[in-house]
mmCIF file of C-alpha atoms and ligand atoms in Angstrom:
data_model
loop_
_atom_site.group_PDB
_atom_site.id
_atom_site.type_symbol
_atom_site.label_atom_id
_atom_site.label_comp_id
_atom_site.label_asym_id
_atom_site.label_seq_id
_atom_site.Cartn_x
_atom_site.Cartn_y
_atom_site.Cartn_z
ATOM 1 C CA UNK A 19 -1.584 -34.827 -5.151
ATOM 2 C CA UNK A 20 1.197 -34.157 -2.396
ATOM 3 C CA UNK A 21 0.264 -32.200 0.672
ATOM 4 C CA UNK A 22 2.209 -28.813 1.063
ATOM 5 C CA UNK A 23 3.044 -27.521 4.470
ATOM 6 C CA UNK A 24 1.627 -23.899 3.558
ATOM 7 C CA UNK A 25 3.352 -21.223 5.335
ATOM 8 C CA UNK A 26 0.920 -18.131 6.570
ATOM 9 C CA UNK A 27 2.785 -15.203 6.184
ATOM 10 C CA UNK A 28 2.015 -13.065 9.536
ATOM 11 C CA UNK A 29 1.909 -9.884 8.566
ATOM 12 C CA UNK A 30 1.017 -8.405 11.864
ATOM 13 C CA UNK A 31 4.058 -9.625 13.509
ATOM 14 C CA UNK A 32 6.183 -8.233 10.646
ATOM 15 C CA UNK A 33 4.508 -4.659 10.902
ATOM 16 C CA UNK A 34 5.034 -4.668 14.581
ATOM 17 C CA UNK A 35 9.162 -5.476 14.256
ATOM 18 C CA UNK A 36 9.257 -2.848 11.857
ATOM 19 C CA UNK A 37 7.291 -0.108 13.724
ATOM 20 C CA UNK A 38 9.301 -1.294 16.977
ATOM 21 C CA UNK A 39 12.814 -0.516 14.806
ATOM 22 C CA UNK A 40 11.593 3.037 13.490
ATOM 23 C CA UNK A 41 10.511 3.909 16.982
ATOM 24 C CA UNK A 42 14.063 3.198 18.187
ATOM 25 C CA UNK A 43 15.513 5.145 15.182
ATOM 26 C CA UNK A 44 12.982 8.003 15.859
ATOM 27 C CA UNK A 45 14.268 8.302 19.398
ATOM 28 C CA UNK A 46 17.712 9.241 18.182
ATOM 29 C CA UNK A 47 16.111 12.215 16.043
ATOM 30 C CA UNK A 48 16.815 15.625 17.459
ATOM 31 C CA UNK A 49 13.247 16.864 16.339
ATOM 32 C CA UNK A 50 10.041 14.746 16.068
ATOM 33 C CA UNK A 51 9.026 13.610 12.143
ATOM 34 C CA UNK A 52 5.814 15.591 11.418
ATOM 35 C CA UNK A 53 3.196 13.828 9.386
ATOM 36 C CA UNK A 54 -0.256 15.799 8.200
ATOM 37 C CA UNK A 55 -3.200 13.556 7.365
ATOM 38 C CA UNK A 56 -5.871 15.459 4.928
ATOM 39 C CA UNK A 57 -9.381 14.265 5.336
ATOM 40 C CA UNK A 58 -11.940 15.922 3.149
ATOM 41 C CA UNK A 59 -15.464 15.060 4.105
ATOM 42 C CA UNK A 60 -17.089 12.533 6.184
ATOM 43 C CA UNK A 61 -16.914 9.038 4.460
ATOM 44 C CA UNK A 62 -17.079 6.786 7.515
ATOM 45 C CA UNK A 63 -14.162 4.297 6.396
ATOM 46 C CA UNK A 64 -11.926 7.113 5.650
ATOM 47 C CA UNK A 65 -12.361 8.307 9.339
ATOM 48 C CA UNK A 66 -11.594 5.320 10.661
ATOM 49 C CA UNK A 67 -8.542 4.911 8.422
ATOM 50 C CA UNK A 68 -6.749 8.554 9.087
ATOM 51 C CA UNK A 69 -7.437 8.084 12.892
ATOM 52 C CA UNK A 70 -5.592 4.620 12.585
ATOM 53 C CA UNK A 71 -2.670 6.169 10.854
ATOM 54 C CA UNK A 72 -2.468 8.970 13.393
ATOM 55 C CA UNK A 73 -2.441 6.296 16.086
ATOM 56 C CA UNK A 74 -0.068 4.273 14.772
ATOM 57 C CA UNK A 75 2.231 7.188 13.858
ATOM 58 C CA UNK A 76 2.147 8.960 17.549
ATOM 59 C CA UNK A 77 2.874 5.386 18.917
ATOM 60 C CA UNK A 78 6.463 5.344 17.214
ATOM 61 C CA UNK A 79 7.079 8.953 18.044
ATOM 62 C CA UNK A 80 5.862 10.665 15.062
ATOM 63 C CA UNK A 81 3.978 14.164 15.392
ATOM 64 C CA UNK A 82 0.820 13.318 13.572
ATOM 65 C CA UNK A 83 -2.165 15.976 12.848
ATOM 66 C CA UNK A 84 -5.238 15.341 11.084
ATOM 67 C CA UNK A 85 -6.591 18.247 9.223
ATOM 68 C CA UNK A 86 -10.332 17.208 8.758
ATOM 69 C CA UNK A 87 -11.752 19.724 6.138
ATOM 70 C CA UNK A 88 -15.138 20.638 4.898
ATOM 71 C CA UNK A 89 -16.920 17.998 2.173
ATOM 72 C CA UNK A 90 -17.819 21.434 0.451
ATOM 73 C CA UNK A 91 -14.211 22.803 0.072
ATOM 74 C CA UNK A 92 -13.200 24.278 -3.150
ATOM 75 C CA UNK A 93 -10.651 22.308 -5.181
ATOM 76 C CA UNK A 94 -8.588 25.734 -5.196
ATOM 77 C CA UNK A 95 -8.924 26.169 -1.349
ATOM 78 C CA UNK A 96 -7.744 22.443 -0.936
ATOM 79 C CA UNK A 97 -4.478 23.013 -3.189
ATOM 80 C CA UNK A 98 -3.454 26.487 -1.276
ATOM 81 C CA UNK A 99 -3.876 24.451 1.831
ATOM 82 C CA UNK A 100 -1.593 21.795 0.526
ATOM 83 C CA UNK A 101 1.035 24.313 -0.523
ATOM 84 C CA UNK A 102 1.206 26.003 2.890
ATOM 85 C CA UNK A 103 1.821 22.270 4.184
ATOM 86 C CA UNK A 104 4.528 21.896 1.684
ATOM 87 C CA UNK A 105 6.402 25.220 3.075
ATOM 88 C CA UNK A 106 5.851 24.097 6.638
ATOM 89 C CA UNK A 107 9.310 22.732 7.869
ATOM 90 C CA UNK A 108 7.432 20.792 10.766
ATOM 91 C CA UNK A 109 5.489 18.725 8.060
ATOM 92 C CA UNK A 110 7.827 16.177 6.558
ATOM 93 C CA UNK A 111 5.158 13.984 5.207
ATOM 94 C CA UNK A 112 1.759 14.925 3.674
ATOM 95 C CA UNK A 113 -1.032 12.394 2.905
ATOM 96 C CA UNK A 114 -4.495 12.966 1.416
ATOM 97 C CA UNK A 115 -6.963 10.177 2.209
ATOM 98 C CA UNK A 116 -8.778 9.163 -1.215
ATOM 99 C CA UNK A 117 -11.591 9.155 -2.219
ATOM 100 C CA UNK A 118 -12.026 12.994 -2.544
ATOM 101 C CA UNK A 119 -15.583 14.330 -2.935
ATOM 102 C CA UNK A 120 -16.437 14.272 -6.785
ATOM 103 C CA UNK A 121 -16.253 17.866 -7.244
ATOM 104 C CA UNK A 122 -12.294 17.962 -6.422
ATOM 105 C CA UNK A 123 -9.686 16.104 -8.928
ATOM 106 C CA UNK A 124 -7.579 13.798 -7.677
ATOM 107 C CA UNK A 125 -4.852 14.279 -9.890
ATOM 108 C CA UNK A 126 -4.720 18.186 -9.242
ATOM 109 C CA UNK A 127 -4.457 17.333 -5.474
ATOM 110 C CA UNK A 128 -1.645 14.596 -5.890
ATOM 111 C CA UNK A 129 0.250 16.746 -8.327
ATOM 112 C CA UNK A 130 0.494 19.545 -5.691
ATOM 113 C CA UNK A 131 1.843 17.554 -2.880
ATOM 114 C CA UNK A 132 5.722 18.396 -3.053
ATOM 115 C CA UNK A 133 7.570 15.140 -4.025
ATOM 116 C CA UNK A 134 9.788 15.037 -0.866
ATOM 117 C CA UNK A 135 6.626 15.008 1.551
ATOM 118 C CA UNK A 136 4.861 12.615 -0.851
ATOM 119 C CA UNK A 137 4.607 9.556 1.634
ATOM 120 C CA UNK A 138 2.201 7.977 -0.244
ATOM 121 C CA UNK A 139 4.245 7.901 -3.491
ATOM 122 C CA UNK A 140 1.543 8.960 -5.825
ATOM 123 C CA UNK A 141 3.044 12.077 -7.127
ATOM 124 C CA UNK A 142 4.121 11.620 -10.936
ATOM 125 C CA UNK A 143 7.599 12.484 -10.507
ATOM 126 C CA UNK A 144 7.866 9.758 -7.395
ATOM 127 C CA UNK A 145 5.827 7.158 -10.033
ATOM 128 C CA UNK A 146 8.244 8.190 -12.757
ATOM 129 C CA UNK A 147 11.262 7.617 -10.926
ATOM 130 C CA UNK A 148 9.860 4.420 -9.393
ATOM 131 C CA UNK A 149 9.084 3.248 -13.295
ATOM 132 C CA UNK A 150 12.842 4.245 -14.469
ATOM 133 C CA UNK A 151 14.392 2.162 -11.594
ATOM 134 C CA UNK A 152 15.331 5.055 -9.549
ATOM 135 C CA UNK A 153 12.771 4.463 -6.384
ATOM 136 C CA UNK A 154 12.575 7.049 -3.833
ATOM 137 C CA UNK A 155 8.958 7.206 -2.007
ATOM 138 C CA UNK A 156 7.124 4.251 -3.303
ATOM 139 C CA UNK A 157 3.359 3.714 -2.627
ATOM 140 C CA UNK A 158 2.954 1.870 0.724
ATOM 141 C CA UNK A 159 1.017 -1.089 -0.174
ATOM 142 C CA UNK A 160 3.301 -2.585 -3.075
ATOM 143 C CA UNK A 161 6.284 -1.858 -0.959
ATOM 144 C CA UNK A 162 4.391 -4.116 1.916
ATOM 145 C CA UNK A 163 3.720 -6.788 -0.363
ATOM 146 C CA UNK A 164 7.459 -6.879 -1.728
ATOM 147 C CA UNK A 165 8.621 -7.054 1.907
ATOM 148 C CA UNK A 166 6.048 -9.868 2.623
ATOM 149 C CA UNK A 167 7.105 -11.614 -0.242
ATOM 150 C CA UNK A 168 10.800 -11.606 0.544
ATOM 151 C CA UNK A 169 10.200 -12.710 3.829
ATOM 152 C CA UNK A 170 9.280 -16.498 2.359
ATOM 153 C CA UNK A 171 11.184 -16.154 -0.767
ATOM 154 C CA UNK A 172 14.276 -13.823 -0.693
ATOM 155 C CA UNK A 173 15.527 -14.393 -3.912
ATOM 156 C CA UNK A 174 12.853 -13.312 -6.566
ATOM 157 C CA UNK A 175 15.118 -13.670 -9.585
ATOM 158 C CA UNK A 176 13.505 -15.207 -12.555
ATOM 159 C CA UNK A 177 10.269 -15.933 -10.855
ATOM 160 C CA UNK A 178 7.039 -15.740 -12.813
ATOM 161 C CA UNK A 179 4.879 -13.206 -11.265
ATOM 162 C CA UNK A 180 1.223 -12.414 -12.044
ATOM 163 C CA UNK A 181 -0.053 -9.096 -10.298
ATOM 164 C CA UNK A 182 -3.923 -8.893 -10.649
ATOM 165 C CA UNK A 183 -4.975 -5.162 -10.689
ATOM 166 C CA UNK A 184 -3.369 -1.936 -12.477
ATOM 167 C CA UNK A 185 -4.325 0.602 -10.133
ATOM 168 C CA UNK A 186 -2.037 3.303 -9.438
ATOM 169 C CA UNK A 187 -2.353 2.815 -5.889
ATOM 170 C CA UNK A 188 -1.514 -0.905 -5.990
ATOM 171 C CA UNK A 189 -1.393 -2.833 -9.124
ATOM 172 C CA UNK A 190 1.189 -0.618 -11.170
ATOM 173 C CA UNK A 191 3.857 0.152 -8.893
ATOM 174 C CA UNK A 192 3.488 -3.555 -7.524
ATOM 175 C CA UNK A 193 4.593 -4.726 -11.089
ATOM 176 C CA UNK A 194 7.523 -2.277 -11.170
ATOM 177 C CA UNK A 195 8.840 -3.400 -7.902
ATOM 178 C CA UNK A 196 8.541 -7.472 -9.131
ATOM 179 C CA UNK A 197 10.753 -6.142 -12.552
ATOM 180 C CA UNK A 198 13.410 -4.551 -10.239
ATOM 181 C CA UNK A 199 13.634 -7.745 -8.474
ATOM 182 C CA UNK A 200 14.100 -9.470 -11.723
ATOM 183 C CA UNK A 201 10.804 -11.171 -11.850
ATOM 184 C CA UNK A 202 9.010 -12.237 -15.350
ATOM 185 C CA UNK A 203 5.927 -10.108 -14.543
ATOM 186 C CA UNK A 204 2.183 -10.594 -16.229
ATOM 187 C CA UNK A 205 -0.030 -7.585 -15.272
ATOM 188 C CA UNK A 206 -3.586 -8.923 -15.150
ATOM 189 C CA UNK A 207 -6.935 -6.829 -14.758
ATOM 190 C CA UNK A 208 -10.386 -6.717 -15.344
ATOM 191 C CA UNK A 209 -10.281 -7.315 -19.101
ATOM 192 C CA UNK A 210 -7.922 -10.343 -18.684
ATOM 193 C CA UNK A 211 -9.397 -13.179 -20.680
ATOM 194 C CA UNK A 212 -8.929 -16.876 -18.957
ATOM 195 C CA UNK A 213 -7.544 -15.392 -15.843
ATOM 196 C CA UNK A 214 -7.178 -18.847 -14.280
ATOM 197 C CA UNK A 215 -5.015 -20.041 -17.016
ATOM 198 C CA UNK A 216 -2.878 -16.717 -16.988
ATOM 199 C CA UNK A 217 -2.520 -17.495 -13.331
ATOM 200 C CA UNK A 218 -1.471 -21.160 -13.359
ATOM 201 C CA UNK A 219 2.070 -21.158 -14.290
ATOM 202 C CA UNK A 220 2.818 -18.373 -11.626
ATOM 203 C CA UNK A 221 5.214 -18.940 -8.773
ATOM 204 C CA UNK A 222 3.796 -15.480 -7.381
ATOM 205 C CA UNK A 223 0.437 -14.307 -7.436
ATOM 206 C CA UNK A 224 -0.421 -10.935 -6.186
ATOM 207 C CA UNK A 225 -4.110 -10.164 -6.359
ATOM 208 C CA UNK A 226 -5.199 -6.616 -5.671
ATOM 209 C CA UNK A 227 -8.987 -6.462 -7.261
ATOM 210 C CA UNK A 228 -11.499 -6.188 -4.234
ATOM 211 C CA UNK A 229 -13.078 -8.918 -5.739
ATOM 212 C CA UNK A 230 -14.011 -11.490 -3.055
ATOM 213 C CA UNK A 231 -13.014 -15.274 -3.538
ATOM 214 C CA UNK A 232 -11.672 -14.363 -7.001
ATOM 215 C CA UNK A 233 -8.461 -16.307 -6.642
ATOM 216 C CA UNK A 234 -9.412 -20.225 -6.511
ATOM 217 C CA UNK A 235 -7.737 -23.630 -6.118
ATOM 218 C CA UNK A 236 -8.045 -23.830 -10.165
ATOM 219 C CA UNK A 237 -5.844 -20.721 -10.693
ATOM 220 C CA UNK A 238 -2.830 -21.863 -8.271
ATOM 221 C CA UNK A 239 0.148 -24.060 -8.913
ATOM 222 C CA UNK A 240 1.287 -26.037 -5.984
ATOM 223 C CA UNK A 241 3.784 -24.195 -4.212
ATOM 224 C CA UNK A 242 2.861 -20.607 -5.307
ATOM 225 C CA UNK A 243 3.203 -17.650 -2.947
ATOM 226 C CA UNK A 244 -0.063 -15.715 -2.727
ATOM 227 C CA UNK A 245 -0.164 -12.167 -1.564
ATOM 228 C CA UNK A 246 -3.392 -11.171 -1.003
ATOM 229 C CA UNK A 247 -4.239 -7.305 -1.179
ATOM 230 C CA UNK A 248 -7.842 -7.105 -1.204
ATOM 231 C CA UNK A 249 -9.880 -5.815 1.328
ATOM 232 C CA UNK A 250 -13.800 -6.661 1.180
ATOM 233 C CA UNK A 251 -16.496 -6.768 3.610
ATOM 234 C CA UNK A 252 -18.570 -9.661 2.907
ATOM 235 C CA UNK A 253 -22.425 -10.092 3.190
ATOM 236 C CA UNK A 254 -21.614 -11.467 6.778
ATOM 237 C CA UNK A 255 -19.890 -8.219 7.523
ATOM 238 C CA UNK A 256 -16.918 -10.234 7.713
ATOM 239 C CA UNK A 257 -13.497 -8.871 6.154
ATOM 240 C CA UNK A 258 -12.348 -10.900 3.687
ATOM 241 C CA UNK A 259 -9.799 -10.885 0.559
ATOM 242 C CA UNK A 260 -9.578 -11.871 -3.014
ATOM 243 C CA UNK A 261 -8.035 -15.203 -2.133
ATOM 244 C CA UNK A 262 -10.484 -18.212 -1.175
ATOM 245 C CA UNK A 263 -7.771 -18.550 2.102
ATOM 246 C CA UNK A 264 -8.993 -22.040 3.080
ATOM 247 C CA UNK A 265 -8.589 -23.654 -0.236
ATOM 248 C CA UNK A 266 -4.816 -22.627 -0.193
ATOM 249 C CA UNK A 267 -3.997 -24.536 2.712
ATOM 250 C CA UNK A 268 -1.943 -27.589 1.512
ATOM 251 C CA UNK A 269 -1.530 -26.268 -1.949
ATOM 252 C CA UNK A 270 0.235 -22.872 -1.893
ATOM 253 C CA UNK A 271 3.548 -22.434 -0.537
ATOM 254 C CA UNK A 272 2.643 -19.456 1.288
ATOM 255 C CA UNK A 273 -0.361 -17.190 1.913
ATOM 256 C CA UNK A 274 -1.244 -13.803 3.423
ATOM 257 C CA UNK A 275 -4.493 -13.749 5.673
ATOM 258 C CA UNK A 276 -6.843 -11.179 5.430
ATOM 259 C CA UNK A 277 -6.996 -9.445 7.597
ATOM 260 C CA UNK A 278 -3.286 -9.615 9.036
ATOM 261 C CA UNK A 279 -1.317 -9.493 6.047
ATOM 262 C CA UNK A 280 -0.859 -6.860 3.684
ATOM 263 C CA UNK A 281 -3.094 -4.228 5.911
ATOM 264 C CA UNK A 282 -0.688 -4.008 8.535
ATOM 265 C CA UNK A 283 2.362 -3.896 6.791
ATOM 266 C CA UNK A 284 0.858 -1.061 4.493
ATOM 267 C CA UNK A 285 0.549 0.894 7.711
ATOM 268 C CA UNK A 286 4.431 0.245 8.657
ATOM 269 C CA UNK A 287 5.501 1.151 5.146
ATOM 270 C CA UNK A 288 3.665 4.574 5.697
ATOM 271 C CA UNK A 289 5.223 5.075 8.762
ATOM 272 C CA UNK A 290 9.010 4.082 7.225
ATOM 273 C CA UNK A 291 7.931 6.570 4.364
ATOM 274 C CA UNK A 292 7.516 9.207 6.673
ATOM 275 C CA UNK A 293 10.934 8.486 8.443
ATOM 276 C CA UNK A 294 12.627 8.427 4.931
ATOM 277 C CA UNK A 295 11.095 11.666 4.008
ATOM 278 C CA UNK A 296 12.084 12.999 7.005
ATOM 279 C CA UNK A 297 15.880 12.120 6.659
ATOM 280 C CA UNK A 298 15.872 13.365 3.152
ATOM 281 C CA UNK A 299 14.739 16.796 4.651
ATOM 282 C CA UNK A 300 17.316 17.419 7.381
HETATM 283 P P1 NAD B 175 -8.893 -0.238 -8.009
HETATM 284 O O1 NAD B 175 -10.537 -0.562 -7.845
HETATM 285 O O2 NAD B 175 -8.421 0.949 -8.346
HETATM 286 O O3 NAD B 175 -8.230 -1.613 -8.827
HETATM 287 C C1 NAD B 175 -8.791 -2.551 -8.697
HETATM 288 C C2 NAD B 175 -8.008 -3.381 -9.889
HETATM 289 O O4 NAD B 175 -8.518 -4.708 -9.968
HETATM 290 C C3 NAD B 175 -8.636 -2.776 -11.466
HETATM 291 O O5 NAD B 175 -7.194 -2.640 -12.141
HETATM 292 C C4 NAD B 175 -9.227 -3.694 -12.238
HETATM 293 O O6 NAD B 175 -8.879 -4.108 -13.530
HETATM 294 C C5 NAD B 175 -8.848 -5.054 -11.246
HETATM 295 N N1 NAD B 175 -9.948 -6.210 -11.127
HETATM 296 C C6 NAD B 175 -11.158 -5.705 -10.710
HETATM 297 N N2 NAD B 175 -11.964 -7.001 -10.546
HETATM 298 C C7 NAD B 175 -11.102 -7.847 -11.482
HETATM 299 C C8 NAD B 175 -11.413 -9.279 -11.734
HETATM 300 N N3 NAD B 175 -12.758 -9.772 -11.450
HETATM 301 N N4 NAD B 175 -10.464 -9.749 -12.416
HETATM 302 C C9 NAD B 175 -9.401 -9.374 -12.616
HETATM 303 N N5 NAD B 175 -9.041 -8.022 -12.381
HETATM 304 C C10 NAD B 175 -10.099 -7.495 -11.684
HETATM 305 O O7 NAD B 175 -8.528 -0.632 -6.387
HETATM 306 P P2 NAD B 175 -7.142 -0.678 -5.463
HETATM 307 O O8 NAD B 175 -7.283 0.786 -4.943
HETATM 308 O O9 NAD B 175 -5.991 -1.041 -6.645
HETATM 309 O O10 NAD B 175 -7.568 -1.802 -4.370
HETATM 310 C C11 NAD B 175 -7.682 -3.146 -4.778
HETATM 311 C C12 NAD B 175 -7.829 -3.778 -3.419
HETATM 312 O O11 NAD B 175 -6.871 -3.973 -2.571
HETATM 313 C C13 NAD B 175 -9.293 -3.426 -2.696
HETATM 314 O O12 NAD B 175 -10.243 -4.420 -2.163
HETATM 315 C C14 NAD B 175 -8.821 -2.605 -1.762
HETATM 316 O O13 NAD B 175 -9.556 -2.304 -0.748
HETATM 317 C C15 NAD B 175 -7.590 -3.055 -1.437
HETATM 318 N N6 NAD B 175 -6.505 -2.156 -0.837
HETATM 319 C C16 NAD B 175 -5.911 -3.010 0.167
HETATM 320 C C17 NAD B 175 -4.776 -2.205 0.998
HETATM 321 C C18 NAD B 175 -4.182 -2.881 2.209
HETATM 322 O O14 NAD B 175 -3.552 -1.971 2.887
HETATM 323 N N7 NAD B 175 -4.444 -4.135 2.351
HETATM 324 C C19 NAD B 175 -4.475 -1.040 0.506
HETATM 325 C C20 NAD B 175 -4.930 -0.730 -0.801
HETATM 326 C C21 NAD B 175 -5.860 -1.017 -1.597
#
């Protein structure tokens, strides 16, 4: 087998460039875009994520506020709180950090965010528009994957793509974005039979399962592009992805590392969505 010069896609570098461009654009605005981040409860990972989003937003000139609410808050009280933010002209984008405590319905909460302020792109109206080919605010991780992919393969028309995972957050919107690029898309998931065979003909594999080391050599056609969405803390407390990264060097055409691939680009896409929402609300 010939050795391929595998390209490592640098998500950190791309994210920095996008954030610099957004900062330049925001500096021209008369007022600051405002972002509200709602955290219910004290999930340690969620606390880290929301602080990270706030820091990244403030760095580029977005006014970010974290609303840290009690874990015993009722669903009705949370919905009323979101409705107030919907009516607040200084808030242009709202995110509710998931997961929510078990007594609160995620659907009921996400449905309450005004679609124009839905910077995570999870409201049924934004999802529906994406599915009928009229994307507006699109979920950040699939957007990140699309840009990472296009950085190494600008023309995706006719490519065979396999998306592994079918979540509302990643897998399903990812498939729609790839269809909009005119790829032939196969959506695989936990009940897919013979996943390796399904992947072997793919020019592009986007894996979003959270199953460490799922994607091995036997899954990958020579020269395929791999976008690894998975974030898993392994037994050695190291952050790893779905893809066995080392095995792809010399086999894949390009691969995203974990960390340093999809993660930083997801944050950049969230900030881009805030700016998009702000401009729409002017
Ligand atoms: P999820 O648990 O909602 O969905 C996982 C999907 O993977 C499911 O549809 C399931 O059918 C599929 N799946 C699970 N195991 C499988 C297997 N062995 N074979 C085939 N399919 C399998 O998770 P999610 O929210 O979509 O996130 C997926 C992963 O991506 C997680 O590791 C998460 O931490 C990570 N993630 C990363 C970012 C980022 O910014 N990099 C953003 C969102 C999610």
